[in-house]
Amino acid sequence: MIYLDFAASTPLLPSVKKELFRAFEEEYSNPSSAHKLGRSSAEKIENVREKIADSIGSYKSEIIFTSGASESNNLAIKGYVLANQKKGKHIITSSIEHKCILSICTFLEKEHGYEVSYISPKNDGVIDAEDVIKAIRPDTVLISIMHVNNELGTIQPIEKIGKVCFEKDIKFHVDAAQSYKKIAIDVDELNIDFLSISSHKIYGPKGIGALYIRDLRETKIQAVIHGAGQEYGLRGGTLATPLILGFGTAVQDQTIENSFEKVSKINSLVRLRVSEIGGALNTPTENHIPHILNIRLPKFDASLFVGNSDFLCSQGSACSSITIEMSHVLMEIGLSTTDALSSLRLSLDHQVSPNIIDKLLINLSK
Ligand SMILES: *Cc1c(COP(=O)(O)O)cnc(C)c1O
């Protein structure tokens, strides 16, 4: 089997696996315990917090560990808006966000009377910052736009939107699950107030992630998990020491940063080969990361291929492909149902060779 689904999840790096095994064996005490072993684990956890903070230009005291990007998104959006209801009840997001953001917004609309504006992308899968700006109202409290779209790989205009959010004093949340370590992120330069990241998208273990919260101590946030005061009272529960330390090893590793050129070459090769067999690209030629490439082929049953092929990839995102519903992202960029059903998301990394691509294309053109 050949794995081409790195946007859904990544395998562990050898160094991460080693650290995980070591930590599961040795770091078994409660990191909140006052004894030597607890304190030693707590210190290592704080080092990881610092590494994450350094990697996005924030302070260590602004990082909260969560179970992943989904939980980070919940804590950022529900946690902020529900604690600041008096500021207004209007949210702006895009129509091509990860399902998780869309279901948080639906919840807030249905259960808490919020109004949400869903900004559609242009046909190239990129949101126009002007459309976001036009949707701002006096009661807008939060704007949430993903950095890189998980189905198309398109990069959204975070800097432009962040600038306006800063000027208008509106909080800005960014889901960076697909961009973290692939695009440099500085939360001050981009004026980001909340940033969600996930360990298993960067070759770390599943079940751990982080949320950056600007001025955490001065910002009113409602806890999503009430507990015994861990994580500034915002996220109760004993910290998952081994997962956090494994995550830290993945954060520190530079494989993703160093292989950008290599992945770009593979991306170009796929584009070339797809056009040679009469296929087309749903991912545009500009404003995208090389790691995600959405393609479509004539008279092709993508769901059949995904279910049966030894080339492991997705139709849309992994989360929604189990239920075989239409990709909301492909519909939003104007694809017909037929075209959406013959589309495939390939996600690449440094281990994918030209040879693998040639084999894949032979399979696809059968
Ligand atoms: C994978 C992903 C998520 C969910 O992350 P988990 O850590 O699995 O909860 C959220 N948003 C985007 C854009 C993703 O790609």
Tab-separated table of C-alpha atoms and ligand atoms in Angstrom:
chain	number	residue	atom	x	y	z
A	1	MET	CA	0.000	0.000	0.000
A	2	ILE	CA	1.119	3.514	-0.780
A	3	TYR	CA	0.079	6.334	1.493
A	4	LEU	CA	-0.991	9.582	-0.171
A	5	ASP	CA	-3.239	10.917	2.583
A	6	PHE	CA	-0.881	13.066	4.651
A	7	ALA	CA	-3.477	15.838	5.019
A	8	ALA	CA	-5.706	13.406	6.912
A	9	SER	CA	-2.935	12.252	9.222
A	10	THR	CA	0.781	11.530	9.210
A	11	PRO	CA	2.868	8.604	10.477
A	12	LEU	CA	5.118	9.143	13.499
A	13	LEU	CA	8.655	10.335	12.921
A	14	PRO	CA	11.186	7.809	14.295
A	15	SER	CA	12.397	10.402	16.820
A	16	VAL	CA	8.818	11.014	17.973
A	17	LYS	CA	8.170	7.303	18.386
A	18	LYS	CA	11.321	6.950	20.466
A	19	GLU	CA	10.350	9.845	22.719
A	20	LEU	CA	6.797	8.518	23.083
A	21	PHE	CA	8.005	5.077	24.212
A	22	ARG	CA	10.499	6.623	26.616
A	23	ALA	CA	7.897	8.965	28.090
A	24	PHE	CA	5.204	6.280	28.431
A	25	GLU	CA	7.752	4.224	30.350
A	26	GLU	CA	9.360	6.909	32.490
A	27	GLU	CA	7.043	9.914	32.775
A	28	TYR	CA	4.161	8.118	34.464
A	29	SER	CA	3.621	10.427	37.397
A	30	ASN	CA	1.086	13.224	37.450
A	31	PRO	CA	2.829	16.358	36.153
A	32	SER	CA	0.839	18.382	38.711
A	33	SER	CA	2.384	16.393	41.602
A	34	ALA	CA	4.723	18.317	43.876
A	35	HIS	CA	7.336	15.537	44.129
A	36	LYS	CA	10.538	15.294	42.117
A	37	LEU	CA	9.186	13.084	39.337
A	38	GLY	CA	6.063	15.213	38.855
A	39	ARG	CA	8.156	18.365	38.772
A	40	SER	CA	10.579	16.876	36.276
A	41	SER	CA	7.712	15.948	33.901
A	42	ALA	CA	6.139	19.372	34.385
A	43	GLU	CA	9.424	21.011	33.445
A	44	LYS	CA	9.643	18.998	30.209
A	45	ILE	CA	6.044	19.924	29.403
A	46	GLU	CA	6.881	23.589	29.918
A	47	ASN	CA	9.818	23.202	27.497
A	48	VAL	CA	7.408	21.955	24.832
A	49	ARG	CA	5.075	24.864	25.554
A	50	GLU	CA	8.032	27.172	25.011
A	51	LYS	CA	9.029	25.466	21.729
A	52	ILE	CA	5.499	25.869	20.380
A	53	ALA	CA	5.396	29.501	21.501
A	54	ASP	CA	8.774	30.194	19.854
A	55	SER	CA	7.610	28.584	16.617
A	56	ILE	CA	4.738	31.093	16.221
A	57	GLY	CA	6.254	34.151	17.891
A	58	SER	CA	4.118	34.082	21.029
A	59	TYR	CA	4.702	33.816	24.771
A	60	LYS	CA	4.734	30.451	26.473
A	61	SER	CA	1.968	31.667	28.795
A	62	GLU	CA	-0.372	31.962	25.794
A	63	ILE	CA	-0.301	28.268	24.800
A	64	ILE	CA	-2.908	25.746	25.993
A	65	PHE	CA	-2.610	22.017	25.317
A	66	THR	CA	-5.744	20.411	23.906
A	67	SER	CA	-6.580	17.052	22.310
A	68	GLY	CA	-6.099	18.429	18.786
A	69	ALA	CA	-7.240	21.101	16.364
A	70	SER	CA	-10.944	20.245	16.770
A	71	GLU	CA	-10.798	20.915	20.491
A	72	SER	CA	-8.665	24.026	19.951
A	73	ASN	CA	-11.286	25.361	17.531
A	74	ASN	CA	-14.037	24.663	20.090
A	75	LEU	CA	-12.169	26.371	22.906
A	76	ALA	CA	-11.269	29.384	20.786
A	77	ILE	CA	-14.669	30.023	19.230
A	78	LYS	CA	-17.156	28.838	21.860
A	79	GLY	CA	-14.837	29.820	24.687
A	80	TYR	CA	-14.433	33.379	23.441
A	81	VAL	CA	-17.856	34.250	22.068
A	82	LEU	CA	-19.876	32.716	24.900
A	83	ALA	CA	-17.827	34.599	27.497
A	84	ASN	CA	-18.262	37.872	25.587
A	85	GLN	CA	-21.918	37.771	24.534
A	86	LYS	CA	-22.425	41.419	25.445
A	87	LYS	CA	-19.975	42.465	22.731
A	88	GLY	CA	-22.286	41.207	19.984
A	89	LYS	CA	-23.495	37.986	18.451
A	90	HIS	CA	-22.206	38.052	14.886
A	91	ILE	CA	-19.436	35.771	13.610
A	92	ILE	CA	-17.760	35.700	10.199
A	93	THR	CA	-16.233	32.529	8.810
A	94	SER	CA	-15.889	30.914	5.397
A	95	SER	CA	-18.004	28.280	3.693
A	96	ILE	CA	-14.930	26.093	3.099
A	97	GLU	CA	-13.792	25.693	6.710
A	98	HIS	CA	-13.131	22.283	8.211
A	99	LYS	CA	-16.406	20.585	9.212
A	100	CYS	CA	-15.507	21.174	12.827
A	101	ILE	CA	-15.716	24.979	12.490
A	102	LEU	CA	-18.957	24.746	10.559
A	103	SER	CA	-20.581	22.577	13.232
A	104	ILE	CA	-19.424	24.901	16.023
A	105	CYS	CA	-21.071	27.769	14.129
A	106	THR	CA	-24.294	25.796	13.589
A	107	PHE	CA	-24.368	25.052	17.325
A	108	LEU	CA	-23.957	28.731	18.184
A	109	GLU	CA	-26.680	29.711	15.707
A	110	LYS	CA	-29.157	27.120	16.964
A	111	GLU	CA	-28.497	27.117	20.679
A	112	HIS	CA	-27.237	30.610	21.437
A	113	GLY	CA	-28.851	32.887	18.855
A	114	TYR	CA	-25.673	33.872	17.004
A	115	GLU	CA	-25.703	35.026	13.403
A	116	VAL	CA	-22.953	33.670	11.197
A	117	SER	CA	-21.855	35.013	7.800
A	118	TYR	CA	-20.285	32.292	5.652
A	119	ILE	CA	-17.997	33.826	3.039
A	120	SER	CA	-17.728	31.819	-0.176
A	121	PRO	CA	-14.384	31.500	-1.932
A	122	LYS	CA	-13.739	32.512	-5.517
A	123	ASN	CA	-13.648	29.625	-8.008
A	124	ASP	CA	-9.958	29.126	-7.287
A	125	GLY	CA	-10.723	28.176	-3.679
A	126	VAL	CA	-9.292	31.377	-2.241
A	127	ILE	CA	-11.398	33.710	-0.110
A	128	ASP	CA	-11.290	37.370	-1.076
A	129	ALA	CA	-10.328	39.414	1.998
A	130	GLU	CA	-12.580	42.203	0.694
A	131	ASP	CA	-15.609	39.907	0.963
A	132	VAL	CA	-14.735	39.239	4.597
A	133	ILE	CA	-14.269	42.950	5.293
A	134	LYS	CA	-17.611	43.802	3.649
A	135	ALA	CA	-19.394	41.364	5.960
A	136	ILE	CA	-18.163	43.111	9.134
A	137	ARG	CA	-20.953	44.624	11.256
A	138	PRO	CA	-20.905	46.662	14.478
A	139	ASP	CA	-21.838	43.492	16.397
A	140	THR	CA	-19.141	41.256	14.817
A	141	VAL	CA	-17.162	39.673	17.671
A	142	LEU	CA	-15.049	37.075	15.936
A	143	ILE	CA	-13.715	36.197	12.495
A	144	SER	CA	-12.519	32.631	11.959
A	145	ILE	CA	-10.723	31.785	8.714
A	146	MET	CA	-8.533	28.739	8.093
A	147	HIS	CA	-4.944	29.291	6.948
A	148	VAL	CA	-4.766	26.464	4.406
A	149	ASN	CA	-7.795	24.587	3.139
A	150	ASN	CA	-7.556	20.865	3.858
A	151	GLU	CA	-9.210	19.709	0.627
A	152	LEU	CA	-7.638	22.053	-1.906
A	153	GLY	CA	-4.427	23.199	-0.241
A	154	THR	CA	-5.275	26.831	-0.993
A	155	ILE	CA	-3.727	29.548	1.169
A	156	GLN	CA	-6.124	32.171	2.533
A	157	PRO	CA	-5.288	35.893	2.896
A	158	ILE	CA	-4.706	35.759	6.657
A	159	GLU	CA	-2.467	38.843	6.849
A	160	LYS	CA	-5.016	41.137	5.146
A	161	ILE	CA	-7.890	39.902	7.281
A	162	GLY	CA	-5.772	40.101	10.442
A	163	LYS	CA	-4.918	43.721	9.737
A	164	VAL	CA	-8.584	44.704	9.514
A	165	CYS	CA	-9.464	42.698	12.628
A	166	PHE	CA	-6.773	44.615	14.508
A	167	GLU	CA	-8.030	47.994	13.261
A	168	LYS	CA	-11.651	47.184	14.099
A	169	ASP	CA	-10.870	45.426	17.388
A	170	ILE	CA	-12.441	42.121	16.313
A	171	LYS	CA	-10.872	38.872	17.533
A	172	PHE	CA	-9.320	36.730	14.805
A	173	HIS	CA	-9.129	32.928	14.977
A	174	VAL	CA	-7.090	30.891	12.491
A	175	ASP	CA	-7.271	27.111	12.072
A	176	ALA	CA	-3.659	26.354	11.132
A	177	ALA	CA	-3.850	22.541	11.232
A	178	GLN	CA	-2.731	22.288	7.597
A	179	SER	CA	-0.317	25.222	7.477
A	180	TYR	CA	1.686	24.901	10.682
A	181	LYS	CA	5.329	24.139	9.804
A	182	LYS	CA	4.556	24.442	6.071
A	183	ILE	CA	4.103	28.209	6.070
A	184	ALA	CA	5.931	30.428	8.561
A	185	ILE	CA	3.484	31.832	11.109
A	186	ASP	CA	4.098	34.835	13.343
A	187	VAL	CA	0.954	35.631	15.325
A	188	ASP	CA	1.976	39.281	15.766
A	189	GLU	CA	2.799	39.915	12.121
A	190	LEU	CA	-0.468	38.295	11.069
A	191	ASN	CA	-2.508	39.845	13.933
A	192	ILE	CA	-3.876	36.466	14.976
A	193	ASP	CA	-5.625	36.238	18.381
A	194	PHE	CA	-6.317	32.482	18.421
A	195	LEU	CA	-4.390	29.813	16.494
A	196	SER	CA	-5.264	26.093	16.407
A	197	ILE	CA	-2.648	23.436	15.666
A	198	SER	CA	-2.622	19.634	15.731
A	199	SER	CA	0.186	17.175	16.438
A	200	HIS	CA	-0.906	14.336	14.156
A	201	LYS	CA	-0.707	16.574	11.072
A	202	ILE	CA	3.005	17.156	11.721
A	203	TYR	CA	4.173	13.556	12.345
A	204	GLY	CA	3.364	13.657	16.051
A	205	PRO	CA	0.934	11.448	17.990
A	206	LYS	CA	-2.847	11.721	17.670
A	207	GLY	CA	-4.871	13.098	20.555
A	208	ILE	CA	-2.789	16.190	21.248
A	209	GLY	CA	-2.741	19.724	19.903
A	210	ALA	CA	-2.513	23.293	21.076
A	211	LEU	CA	-4.337	26.587	21.062
A	212	TYR	CA	-2.595	29.956	21.114
A	213	ILE	CA	-4.605	32.642	22.915
A	214	ARG	CA	-3.320	36.227	22.714
A	215	ASP	CA	-3.091	37.854	26.167
A	216	LEU	CA	-4.570	34.718	27.674
A	217	ARG	CA	-4.740	36.066	31.194
A	218	GLU	CA	-6.529	39.279	30.217
A	219	THR	CA	-8.944	37.627	27.780
A	220	LYS	CA	-12.331	36.421	29.002
A	221	ILE	CA	-12.711	32.806	27.866
A	222	GLN	CA	-15.241	30.230	28.981
A	223	ALA	CA	-13.779	26.811	29.754
A	224	VAL	CA	-14.898	23.984	27.497
A	225	ILE	CA	-13.711	21.302	29.948
A	226	HIS	CA	-14.111	22.236	33.617
A	227	GLY	CA	-11.569	20.510	35.809
A	228	ALA	CA	-9.028	20.929	38.573
A	229	GLY	CA	-7.482	24.153	37.349
A	230	GLN	CA	-5.014	22.809	34.766
A	231	GLU	CA	-4.172	24.986	31.767
A	232	TYR	CA	-5.210	28.259	33.475
A	233	GLY	CA	-8.573	26.727	34.325
A	234	LEU	CA	-9.523	26.590	30.643
A	235	ARG	CA	-8.940	22.923	30.003
A	236	GLY	CA	-9.206	20.582	32.960
A	237	GLY	CA	-7.694	17.113	33.088
A	238	THR	CA	-4.278	15.651	33.845
A	239	LEU	CA	-1.868	16.668	31.116
A	240	ALA	CA	-0.980	13.825	28.732
A	241	THR	CA	2.770	13.928	29.378
A	242	PRO	CA	3.908	11.357	26.747
A	243	LEU	CA	1.712	12.856	24.020
A	244	ILE	CA	2.907	16.370	24.805
A	245	LEU	CA	6.567	15.307	24.769
A	246	GLY	CA	6.054	13.428	21.471
A	247	PHE	CA	4.336	16.518	20.066
A	248	GLY	CA	7.332	18.585	21.207
A	249	THR	CA	9.739	16.337	19.320
A	250	ALA	CA	7.613	16.747	16.175
A	251	VAL	CA	7.528	20.529	16.622
A	252	GLN	CA	11.301	20.670	16.900
A	253	ASP	CA	11.963	18.418	13.894
A	254	GLN	CA	12.722	20.272	10.649
A	255	THR	CA	11.781	17.585	8.086
A	256	ILE	CA	8.684	19.447	6.889
A	257	GLU	CA	10.493	22.792	6.583
A	258	ASN	CA	13.451	21.223	4.801
A	259	SER	CA	11.463	19.238	2.252
A	260	PHE	CA	9.323	22.024	0.805
A	261	GLU	CA	11.264	22.105	-2.495
A	262	LYS	CA	11.140	18.349	-2.827
A	263	VAL	CA	7.373	18.252	-2.322
A	264	SER	CA	6.959	21.153	-4.779
A	265	LYS	CA	8.716	19.116	-7.477
A	266	ILE	CA	6.463	16.132	-6.835
A	267	ASN	CA	3.434	18.425	-6.973
A	268	SER	CA	4.512	19.730	-10.399
A	269	LEU	CA	5.025	16.196	-11.618
A	270	VAL	CA	1.502	15.150	-10.544
A	271	ARG	CA	0.042	18.212	-12.279
A	272	LEU	CA	1.873	17.340	-15.489
A	273	ARG	CA	0.908	13.668	-15.435
A	274	VAL	CA	-2.744	14.413	-14.628
A	275	SER	CA	-3.016	16.754	-17.598
A	276	GLU	CA	-1.346	14.128	-19.800
A	277	ILE	CA	-4.163	11.661	-19.094
A	278	GLY	CA	-6.885	14.244	-19.720
A	279	GLY	CA	-7.568	15.103	-16.090
A	280	ALA	CA	-7.961	18.520	-14.515
A	281	LEU	CA	-6.930	20.250	-11.318
A	282	ASN	CA	-9.320	21.542	-8.673
A	283	THR	CA	-6.381	23.128	-6.848
A	284	PRO	CA	-5.343	26.357	-8.612
A	285	THR	CA	-1.814	27.026	-9.880
A	286	GLU	CA	-1.184	29.808	-7.361
A	287	ASN	CA	-1.801	30.400	-3.645
A	288	HIS	CA	-1.468	26.802	-2.537
A	289	ILE	CA	0.892	24.618	-0.549
A	290	PRO	CA	2.532	21.815	-2.557
A	291	HIS	CA	1.399	19.138	-0.090
A	292	ILE	CA	-2.264	18.986	-1.154
A	293	LEU	CA	-3.467	18.500	-4.695
A	294	ASN	CA	-7.103	17.988	-5.616
A	295	ILE	CA	-7.544	16.451	-9.049
A	296	ARG	CA	-10.442	15.233	-11.168
A	297	LEU	CA	-10.543	12.709	-13.948
A	298	PRO	CA	-13.080	12.066	-16.685
A	299	LYS	CA	-15.464	9.134	-16.118
A	300	PHE	CA	-13.819	8.330	-12.817
A	301	ASP	CA	-15.520	6.962	-9.704
A	302	ALA	CA	-13.456	8.463	-6.904
A	303	SER	CA	-15.309	6.695	-4.119
A	304	LEU	CA	-14.693	3.298	-5.731
A	305	PHE	CA	-11.007	4.120	-6.119
A	306	VAL	CA	-10.629	5.338	-2.525
A	307	GLY	CA	-12.374	2.248	-1.183
A	308	ASN	CA	-10.462	-0.327	-3.207
A	309	SER	CA	-7.128	1.009	-4.364
A	310	ASP	CA	-3.762	0.289	-2.781
A	311	PHE	CA	-3.068	3.994	-3.221
A	312	LEU	CA	-4.461	5.450	-0.035
A	313	CYS	CA	-6.023	8.850	-0.585
A	314	SER	CA	-9.282	10.686	0.082
A	315	GLN	CA	-12.317	12.048	-1.623
A	316	GLY	CA	-12.534	15.432	-0.018
A	317	SER	CA	-11.546	15.241	3.618
A	318	ALA	CA	-11.094	12.029	5.577
A	319	CYS	CA	-13.682	12.964	8.178
A	320	SER	CA	-16.550	13.301	5.729
A	321	SER	CA	-15.567	10.602	3.254
A	322	ILE	CA	-16.836	7.801	5.487
A	323	THR	CA	-20.379	9.049	5.073
A	324	ILE	CA	-19.952	9.671	1.288
A	325	GLU	CA	-21.573	13.054	1.397
A	326	MET	CA	-20.609	15.559	-1.231
A	327	SER	CA	-17.572	17.667	-0.447
A	328	HIS	CA	-18.889	21.068	0.643
A	329	VAL	CA	-15.589	22.592	-0.481
A	330	LEU	CA	-15.802	21.311	-4.069
A	331	MET	CA	-19.434	22.415	-4.305
A	332	GLU	CA	-18.421	25.872	-3.040
A	333	ILE	CA	-15.842	26.320	-5.802
A	334	GLY	CA	-18.574	25.616	-8.333
A	335	LEU	CA	-18.018	21.999	-9.310
A	336	SER	CA	-20.959	19.985	-10.599
A	337	THR	CA	-21.991	16.892	-8.647
A	338	THR	CA	-20.482	14.694	-11.372
A	339	ASP	CA	-17.171	16.541	-11.236
A	340	ALA	CA	-17.109	16.453	-7.436
A	341	LEU	CA	-17.691	12.697	-7.447
A	342	SER	CA	-14.791	12.173	-9.841
A	343	SER	CA	-12.393	14.251	-7.727
A	344	LEU	CA	-9.602	12.924	-5.575
A	345	ARG	CA	-7.505	14.603	-2.903
A	346	LEU	CA	-3.881	13.537	-3.045
A	347	SER	CA	-1.735	14.685	-0.181
A	348	LEU	CA	2.015	14.431	-0.499
A	349	ASP	CA	5.128	14.547	1.614
A	350	HIS	CA	8.901	14.176	1.301
A	351	GLN	CA	8.694	10.390	1.036
A	352	VAL	CA	6.660	10.394	-2.177
A	353	SER	CA	8.954	9.651	-5.135
A	354	PRO	CA	8.461	10.307	-8.877
A	355	ASN	CA	8.271	6.541	-9.286
A	356	ILE	CA	5.233	6.350	-6.974
A	357	ILE	CA	3.537	9.108	-8.962
A	358	ASP	CA	4.092	7.265	-12.237
A	359	LYS	CA	2.590	4.107	-10.757
A	360	LEU	CA	-0.369	6.053	-9.384
A	361	LEU	CA	-1.082	7.633	-12.745
A	362	ILE	CA	-0.955	4.271	-14.501
A	363	ASN	CA	-3.569	3.084	-11.999
A	364	LEU	CA	-5.722	6.172	-12.425
A	365	SER	CA	-5.750	5.949	-16.206
A	366	LYS	CA	-6.859	2.308	-16.243
B	1	LIG	C1	-7.211	17.770	10.633
B	1	LIG	C2	-7.846	19.093	10.742
B	1	LIG	C3	-8.598	19.449	11.861
B	1	LIG	C4	-8.877	18.493	12.989
B	1	LIG	O1	-7.723	18.244	13.735
B	1	LIG	P1	-7.722	17.149	14.889
B	1	LIG	O2	-6.419	17.353	15.559
B	1	LIG	O3	-7.825	15.828	14.211
B	1	LIG	O4	-8.880	17.436	15.775
B	1	LIG	C5	-9.125	20.715	11.920
B	1	LIG	N1	-8.928	21.598	10.920
B	1	LIG	C6	-8.212	21.295	9.829
B	1	LIG	C7	-8.014	22.315	8.774
B	1	LIG	C8	-7.648	20.029	9.703
B	1	LIG	O5	-6.956	19.725	8.610
